[in-house]
Short mmCIF file of C-alpha atoms and ligand atoms in Angstrom, two decimals:
data_model
loop_
_atom_site.label_atom_id
_atom_site.label_comp_id
_atom_site.label_asym_id
_atom_site.label_seq_id
_atom_site.Cartn_x
_atom_site.Cartn_y
_atom_site.Cartn_z
CA MET A 1 28.32 29.99 -20.96
CA ARG A 2 30.32 29.58 -24.16
CA LYS A 3 34.00 30.34 -23.78
CA LEU A 4 34.71 31.85 -27.17
CA PHE A 5 38.47 31.96 -26.56
CA TYR A 6 38.46 28.17 -26.68
CA GLU A 7 36.54 28.14 -29.97
CA ASP A 8 38.73 30.71 -31.74
CA ILE A 9 41.58 32.49 -29.99
CA ASN A 10 41.40 35.34 -32.53
CA ILE A 11 37.86 36.43 -31.59
CA THR A 12 38.05 39.91 -30.12
CA ASP A 13 34.57 41.25 -30.99
CA PHE A 14 31.45 39.35 -30.00
CA THR A 15 27.82 39.82 -29.04
CA ALA A 16 26.21 38.05 -26.11
CA THR A 17 23.10 38.12 -23.95
CA VAL A 18 23.27 39.35 -20.38
CA THR A 19 22.12 36.45 -18.17
CA ALA A 20 22.79 37.99 -14.74
CA CYS A 21 23.89 41.31 -13.26
CA GLU A 22 24.31 41.94 -9.56
CA PRO A 23 25.62 44.93 -7.59
CA ILE A 24 28.66 44.47 -5.37
CA ASP A 25 30.65 46.90 -3.16
CA ALA A 26 27.34 48.62 -2.26
CA GLY A 27 26.55 49.25 -5.91
CA LYS A 28 29.95 50.72 -6.82
CA THR A 29 30.54 47.82 -9.20
CA TYR A 30 28.38 45.24 -10.94
CA ARG A 31 29.30 41.72 -11.88
CA VAL A 32 27.82 40.43 -15.07
CA LEU A 33 27.31 36.97 -16.54
CA LEU A 34 26.87 36.50 -20.28
CA ASP A 35 25.76 33.49 -22.31
CA ALA A 36 29.08 33.73 -24.20
CA THR A 37 32.35 35.58 -23.68
CA ALA A 38 35.71 36.12 -25.33
CA PHE A 39 37.20 37.50 -22.10
CA PHE A 40 39.79 35.22 -20.51
CA PRO A 41 39.56 35.62 -16.73
CA GLU A 42 42.31 35.92 -14.15
CA GLU A 43 43.41 32.33 -13.81
CA GLY A 44 46.48 30.23 -13.18
CA GLY A 45 48.71 33.21 -12.28
CA GLN A 46 47.68 35.21 -15.36
CA SER A 47 45.91 38.58 -15.15
CA ALA A 48 42.50 38.99 -16.80
CA ASP A 49 41.88 40.30 -20.32
CA LYS A 50 41.05 43.96 -20.75
CA GLY A 51 38.37 45.44 -23.00
CA THR A 52 34.84 46.81 -23.12
CA LEU A 53 31.24 45.62 -22.71
CA GLY A 54 28.87 47.99 -24.47
CA ASN A 55 30.35 51.43 -23.92
CA GLN A 56 32.01 50.73 -20.60
CA SER A 57 35.38 49.33 -19.65
CA VAL A 58 35.64 45.88 -18.14
CA LEU A 59 37.38 46.44 -14.81
CA ASP A 60 38.15 42.81 -14.06
CA VAL A 61 37.23 39.29 -15.13
CA GLN A 62 37.07 36.47 -12.59
CA ILE A 63 36.12 32.82 -12.79
CA GLU A 64 34.21 31.01 -10.04
CA LYS A 65 32.81 27.50 -10.36
CA ASP A 66 33.38 27.66 -14.11
CA LEU A 67 31.35 30.89 -14.43
CA ILE A 68 33.09 33.95 -15.86
CA TYR A 69 32.15 37.21 -14.13
CA HIS A 70 32.76 40.56 -15.83
CA TYR A 71 33.12 43.53 -13.48
CA VAL A 72 31.75 46.85 -14.74
CA GLU A 73 30.79 50.20 -13.23
CA LYS A 74 27.19 50.49 -14.45
CA PRO A 75 24.47 47.82 -14.41
CA LEU A 76 23.47 45.93 -17.58
CA GLU A 77 19.91 44.81 -18.12
CA VAL A 78 19.37 41.06 -18.03
CA GLY A 79 18.07 39.72 -21.34
CA THR A 80 19.63 42.45 -23.49
CA THR A 81 22.20 41.80 -26.17
CA ILE A 82 25.52 43.47 -25.64
CA SER A 83 28.67 43.78 -27.71
CA GLY A 84 31.99 42.91 -26.20
CA HIS A 85 35.50 43.81 -27.28
CA VAL A 86 38.72 42.28 -26.00
CA ASP A 87 41.89 44.39 -26.13
CA TRP A 88 43.95 42.34 -28.58
CA THR A 89 47.26 44.08 -27.84
CA GLN A 90 47.23 42.87 -24.24
CA ARG A 91 45.74 39.45 -25.12
CA PHE A 92 48.41 38.78 -27.77
CA ASP A 93 51.15 40.00 -25.43
CA PHE A 94 49.88 37.61 -22.74
CA MET A 95 49.76 34.77 -25.28
CA GLN A 96 53.38 35.46 -26.26
CA GLN A 97 54.53 35.53 -22.63
CA HIS A 98 52.54 32.44 -21.63
CA SER A 99 53.64 30.32 -24.61
CA GLY A 100 57.23 31.46 -23.97
CA GLU A 101 56.84 30.40 -20.35
CA HIS A 102 55.79 26.88 -21.43
CA ILE A 103 58.92 26.57 -23.57
CA VAL A 104 61.25 27.71 -20.76
CA SER A 105 59.49 25.59 -18.13
CA GLY A 106 59.39 22.60 -20.48
CA LEU A 107 63.12 22.85 -21.22
CA VAL A 108 64.05 23.31 -17.53
CA HIS A 109 61.96 20.24 -16.72
CA LYS A 110 63.44 18.25 -19.60
CA HIS A 111 67.09 19.05 -18.79
CA PHE A 112 67.08 19.37 -15.00
CA GLY A 113 63.84 17.74 -13.85
CA TYR A 114 62.65 20.82 -11.94
CA ASN A 115 59.00 21.75 -11.82
CA ASN A 116 57.49 25.18 -12.32
CA VAL A 117 55.97 25.74 -8.87
CA GLY A 118 54.88 29.35 -9.36
CA PHE A 119 53.89 31.47 -12.33
CA HIS A 120 52.88 35.10 -12.48
CA LEU A 121 51.93 36.98 -15.63
CA SER A 122 50.78 40.59 -15.54
CA VAL A 123 51.26 43.70 -17.66
CA ASN A 124 54.33 44.46 -15.55
CA GLU A 125 56.23 41.19 -15.31
CA VAL A 126 56.46 37.50 -15.95
CA THR A 127 58.01 35.35 -13.25
CA LEU A 128 58.64 31.60 -13.18
CA ASP A 129 59.52 29.76 -9.96
CA PHE A 130 61.38 26.45 -10.08
CA ASN A 131 61.99 24.00 -7.27
CA GLY A 132 65.70 23.68 -8.05
CA GLU A 133 68.68 25.94 -8.57
CA LEU A 134 70.05 26.99 -11.95
CA THR A 135 73.54 28.30 -12.70
CA PRO A 136 74.07 31.26 -15.06
CA GLU A 137 75.48 28.80 -17.63
CA GLN A 138 72.40 26.59 -17.39
CA ILE A 139 70.14 29.62 -17.77
CA ALA A 140 72.08 30.75 -20.85
CA MET A 141 71.71 27.27 -22.33
CA ILE A 142 67.94 27.24 -21.65
CA GLU A 143 67.53 30.69 -23.19
CA LYS A 144 69.47 29.70 -26.31
CA GLU A 145 67.48 26.51 -26.75
CA ALA A 146 64.16 28.31 -26.07
CA ASN A 147 64.90 30.74 -28.90
CA GLU A 148 65.80 27.85 -31.21
CA VAL A 149 62.32 26.44 -30.47
CA VAL A 150 60.92 29.83 -31.55
CA PHE A 151 62.96 29.77 -34.79
CA GLN A 152 61.69 26.28 -35.61
CA ASN A 153 58.14 27.71 -35.61
CA LEU A 154 56.67 24.56 -34.07
CA PRO A 155 52.88 24.20 -33.78
CA ILE A 156 51.41 24.68 -30.31
CA GLU A 157 48.81 21.93 -30.13
CA ILE A 158 45.74 21.95 -27.93
CA SER A 159 44.06 18.65 -27.08
CA TYR A 160 41.45 17.27 -24.72
CA PRO A 161 42.51 13.70 -23.91
CA THR A 162 40.15 11.16 -22.37
CA LYS A 163 40.73 10.04 -18.76
CA GLU A 164 42.32 6.82 -20.11
CA GLU A 165 44.65 8.73 -22.41
CA LEU A 166 45.58 11.10 -19.59
CA ALA A 167 46.39 8.23 -17.26
CA VAL A 168 49.27 7.16 -19.49
CA LEU A 169 50.31 10.64 -20.65
CA SER A 170 53.39 12.26 -19.15
CA TYR A 171 52.76 15.97 -18.70
CA ARG A 172 53.55 18.88 -16.38
CA SER A 173 51.03 20.47 -13.97
CA LYS A 174 49.48 17.11 -13.25
CA ILE A 175 46.85 17.93 -10.65
CA GLU A 176 43.50 16.36 -10.05
CA ILE A 177 41.11 18.43 -12.13
CA GLU A 178 37.38 17.85 -12.15
CA GLY A 179 36.14 17.62 -15.72
CA GLN A 180 38.07 17.89 -18.95
CA VAL A 181 41.81 18.49 -18.83
CA ARG A 182 43.25 20.74 -21.58
CA ILE A 183 46.71 19.76 -22.74
CA ILE A 184 49.12 22.12 -24.50
CA THR A 185 51.81 20.33 -26.46
CA ILE A 186 54.89 21.82 -28.08
CA PRO A 187 56.30 18.78 -29.91
CA GLY A 188 59.58 17.57 -28.47
CA VAL A 189 59.68 20.45 -25.97
CA ASP A 190 56.78 20.38 -23.55
CA VAL A 191 53.47 18.80 -22.62
CA CYS A 192 51.50 20.67 -19.97
CA ALA A 193 47.96 20.97 -18.61
CA CYS A 194 46.88 24.60 -19.07
CA CYS A 195 43.67 26.58 -19.55
CA ALA A 196 45.18 29.78 -20.99
CA PRO A 197 45.23 31.20 -24.53
CA HIS A 198 48.38 30.43 -26.54
CA VAL A 199 49.82 31.48 -29.89
CA ALA A 200 49.36 28.91 -32.67
CA TYR A 201 53.04 28.60 -33.59
CA THR A 202 56.17 29.19 -31.53
CA GLY A 203 57.40 31.70 -34.13
CA SER A 204 54.71 34.15 -32.97
CA ILE A 205 56.34 34.36 -29.54
CA GLY A 206 59.29 36.32 -30.87
CA MET A 207 62.46 36.52 -28.82
CA ILE A 208 62.52 34.89 -25.38
CA LYS A 209 64.87 36.69 -22.99
CA ILE A 210 65.61 35.65 -19.42
CA THR A 211 66.42 38.92 -17.68
CA ASN A 212 66.87 37.93 -14.06
CA CYS A 213 67.40 34.94 -11.78
CA GLN A 214 67.25 35.04 -8.01
CA SER A 215 67.13 32.48 -5.23
CA HIS A 216 63.58 31.73 -4.18
CA ARG A 217 62.35 29.23 -1.59
CA GLY A 218 65.12 26.72 -2.17
CA GLY A 219 64.91 27.12 -5.93
CA VAL A 220 65.03 30.06 -8.32
CA ARG A 221 62.70 32.72 -9.66
CA LEU A 222 63.30 33.72 -13.29
CA ASN A 223 62.02 36.86 -14.99
CA ILE A 224 61.37 36.46 -18.70
CA LEU A 225 60.39 38.82 -21.51
CA CYS A 226 58.90 37.62 -24.79
CA GLY A 227 58.11 39.29 -28.10
CA GLN A 228 57.44 43.01 -27.95
CA ARG A 229 58.43 43.15 -24.27
CA ALA A 230 61.90 41.83 -25.15
CA LEU A 231 62.22 44.45 -27.91
CA THR A 232 61.09 47.26 -25.57
CA ASP A 233 63.63 46.11 -22.99
CA TYR A 234 66.34 45.95 -25.67
CA ASN A 235 65.52 49.52 -26.73
CA GLN A 236 65.65 50.81 -23.17
CA LYS A 237 68.98 49.09 -22.55
CA GLN A 238 70.36 50.30 -25.88
CA ASN A 239 69.42 53.87 -24.97
CA SER A 240 71.27 53.50 -21.67
CA VAL A 241 74.32 52.00 -23.36
CA THR A 242 74.34 54.78 -25.98
CA ALA A 243 74.08 57.47 -23.29
CA VAL A 244 76.96 55.94 -21.29
CA SER A 245 78.98 55.38 -24.45
CA VAL A 246 78.63 59.06 -25.47
CA ALA A 247 79.31 60.31 -21.93
CA LEU A 248 82.50 58.25 -21.63
CA SER A 249 83.56 58.48 -25.29
CA ALA A 250 83.81 54.70 -25.36
CA LYS A 251 82.58 52.21 -27.95
CA PRO A 252 79.24 50.66 -26.85
CA ASN A 253 80.79 47.20 -26.43
CA LEU A 254 83.60 48.61 -24.26
CA ILE A 255 81.60 50.71 -21.79
CA ALA A 256 81.99 48.23 -18.92
CA ASP A 257 85.80 48.62 -19.08
CA ALA A 258 85.42 52.40 -19.38
CA VAL A 259 83.20 52.53 -16.29
CA LEU A 260 85.67 50.41 -14.31
CA ARG A 261 88.52 52.74 -15.33
CA LEU A 262 86.41 55.73 -14.30
CA LYS A 263 85.71 54.15 -10.92
CA GLU A 264 89.41 53.48 -10.36
CA GLU A 265 90.27 57.05 -11.37
CA ASN A 266 87.58 58.34 -9.04
CA LEU A 267 89.04 56.29 -6.19
CA ARG A 268 92.52 57.72 -6.85
CA GLN A 269 91.11 61.28 -6.88
CA LYS A 270 89.27 60.59 -3.63
CA GLU A 271 92.49 59.36 -2.01
CA LYS A 272 94.30 62.50 -3.19
CA TYR A 273 91.47 64.67 -1.89
CA ASN A 274 91.50 62.91 1.48
CA ASP A 275 95.22 63.41 1.69
CA LEU A 276 94.92 67.14 0.95
CA GLN A 277 92.11 67.49 3.48
CA ALA A 278 94.23 65.86 6.16
CA GLN A 279 97.18 68.13 5.29
CA TYR A 280 94.95 71.21 5.38
CA LEU A 281 93.49 70.29 8.77
CA LYS A 282 96.96 69.65 10.14
CA LEU A 283 98.08 73.11 9.01
CA SER A 284 94.96 74.66 10.54
CA LEU A 285 95.84 73.10 13.88
CA SER A 286 99.02 75.20 14.06
CA ALA A 287 96.84 78.34 14.33
CA LEU A 288 95.20 77.07 17.50
CA PRO A 289 96.34 78.21 20.96
CA SER A 290 98.48 75.56 22.62
CA PRO A 291 97.02 73.25 25.31
CA ALA A 292 98.96 75.31 27.83
CA GLN A 293 97.14 78.46 26.72
CA SER A 294 93.66 77.04 26.31
CA ASN A 295 91.61 74.08 27.53
CA ASP A 296 89.50 74.15 24.36
CA ALA A 297 90.40 73.72 20.70
CA VAL A 298 87.85 74.93 18.16
CA LEU A 299 88.49 74.99 14.41
CA PHE A 300 86.36 76.52 11.66
CA VAL A 301 87.17 75.13 8.20
CA GLY A 302 85.59 74.90 4.73
CA PRO A 303 83.49 71.87 3.72
CA MET A 304 85.30 68.64 4.70
CA ASP A 305 84.45 64.93 4.91
CA THR A 306 83.07 63.71 8.23
CA ILE A 307 85.87 61.15 8.55
CA ALA A 308 88.55 63.86 8.25
CA ILE A 309 86.75 65.97 10.86
CA ARG A 310 86.37 63.04 13.23
CA ASN A 311 90.06 62.11 12.89
CA THR A 312 91.05 65.67 13.77
CA VAL A 313 88.75 65.78 16.81
CA ASN A 314 90.12 62.41 17.97
CA GLU A 315 93.64 63.82 17.68
CA LEU A 316 92.77 67.03 19.57
CA VAL A 317 91.13 65.30 22.56
CA GLU A 318 94.49 63.67 23.32
CA SER A 319 96.06 67.11 24.02
CA TYR A 320 93.26 69.44 25.15
CA THR A 321 91.19 68.89 28.28
CA GLY A 322 88.13 71.01 27.29
CA TYR A 323 85.97 70.85 24.18
CA CYS A 324 87.70 69.86 20.96
CA ALA A 325 85.62 70.78 17.94
CA VAL A 326 85.75 71.11 14.17
CA PHE A 327 83.06 73.10 12.38
CA SER A 328 83.09 72.44 8.65
CA GLY A 329 81.19 74.62 6.20
CA SER A 330 80.46 78.35 6.21
CA GLU A 331 78.60 80.99 8.16
CA ASN A 332 76.01 81.36 5.38
CA ASP A 333 75.43 77.70 4.50
CA GLY A 334 75.84 76.46 8.05
CA TYR A 335 78.33 74.05 9.59
CA GLN A 336 78.54 70.31 10.09
CA PHE A 337 80.34 69.72 13.34
CA ILE A 338 81.81 67.19 15.73
CA VAL A 339 82.72 68.03 19.31
CA GLY A 340 84.66 65.65 21.52
CA SER A 341 86.16 65.75 24.98
CA LYS A 342 87.72 63.39 27.48
CA HIS A 343 86.73 65.51 30.46
CA ALA A 344 83.92 67.95 29.54
CA ASP A 345 80.32 66.79 29.02
CA CYS A 346 79.51 67.01 25.29
CA LYS A 347 75.94 65.81 25.80
CA GLU A 348 75.26 68.79 28.00
CA LEU A 349 76.80 71.04 25.32
CA ALA A 350 74.53 69.47 22.69
CA GLN A 351 71.51 70.48 24.71
CA ILE A 352 72.77 74.07 25.04
CA LEU A 353 73.54 74.33 21.30
CA ARG A 354 70.09 73.01 20.47
CA GLN A 355 68.38 75.38 22.86
CA GLU A 356 70.40 78.52 22.28
CA LEU A 357 71.42 78.27 18.62
CA GLY A 358 68.87 75.84 17.13
CA ALA A 359 71.51 73.23 16.35
CA LYS A 360 70.46 69.80 15.18
CA CYS A 361 72.73 67.44 17.01
CA GLY A 362 73.04 64.36 19.17
CA GLY A 363 75.54 61.91 20.57
CA ASN A 364 76.93 60.94 23.94
CA THR A 365 79.07 62.40 26.70
CA PRO A 366 82.49 62.04 24.98
CA MET A 367 81.35 63.03 21.46
CA ILE A 368 78.49 64.79 19.67
CA GLN A 369 77.78 65.44 16.02
CA GLY A 370 75.35 67.64 14.14
CA SER A 371 74.68 70.75 12.09
CA ILE A 372 74.28 74.38 13.02
CA THR A 373 73.73 77.73 11.34
CA ALA A 374 75.36 80.49 13.40
CA THR A 375 78.41 82.76 13.33
CA PRO A 376 81.71 81.52 14.76
CA ASP A 377 81.46 84.16 17.51
CA MET A 378 78.05 82.92 18.61
CA ILE A 379 79.29 79.35 18.65
CA LEU A 380 82.50 80.17 20.51
CA ASN A 381 80.41 81.78 23.21
CA TYR A 382 79.24 78.35 24.33
CA LEU A 383 82.36 76.37 23.57
CA CYS A 384 85.24 78.22 25.10
CA SER A 385 85.65 78.63 28.77
CA LYS A 386 86.12 82.29 29.54
ZN1 ZN B 1 50.12 27.50 -18.99
#
């Protein structure tokens, strides 16, 4: 089987002869071998190429024992000639990401001695795992230098050294490989064993952006975006910045400060609101019968925060021996409520309210919490001792 992507990375359209076709998944899919292919399979953490064989889509491409299997829906007749087409947009995008990865991994290895111990490249993300930690400053330095390598437009060289040459060559991803080892060299930046398609010059990668870094198995996992992906990300972020900038009437480069000011203002408003709520609840308490007149204290108020309600109930249980309750909301929209008592059984009350008035509530003997839709009269029926 000729691997056309090793002969010319730009080949997207090719013809080949079908040499094998077998059904799998009870005939739902077929896997096809050709005498030549331009499809790069899923390999080394990279997803497979997309495209078509004849008039059907290639669902997946896998490599086993150096044979490249194309997965398709309908069978292809062995011995026939078929045309293949590789989706260049995805292939080129993968080449940009993968070549960018070599630059970042090469620079991290050069400066800090860490190895790339995990690589994942799909249409959704590119992640690089290193067996050492990197500070934000070190990452910024790597990113800057990686982009300088792009600007220099260095050649990305592919070579197939002999065993003797390999023995004295210093390169990354040094594992025992049966057969010929393929070496990708970016002069002065990186030397690495790799089987994947790469761009010919670093300039074709476009911008390299490191977008995230998180701790991972004693080292770090970086997310990177190269080329078009970096531009798409820039556009999305610019749209967000513009939207925030317009909403806050702040210059785009000053939105962080504007958001912080807004948060502080919001906090002050919240404090004011809490204060007013507390004052309102205190005033409402004066309308209640005194502990001498009634064992129970039940308040109906407009919508309030749970904390304010709980504080009020906690205060009431110190003076009243029966049920102390605050219902917050309205007859139409329903009430959120808390009932507490130092002597009466609130858990028993919860059961009654659930059964009789369809309340949704729970808790324990001294305090219950929940929601209910009923009129104050209906509720008072079960809460106030007659
Ligand atoms: Zn590689």
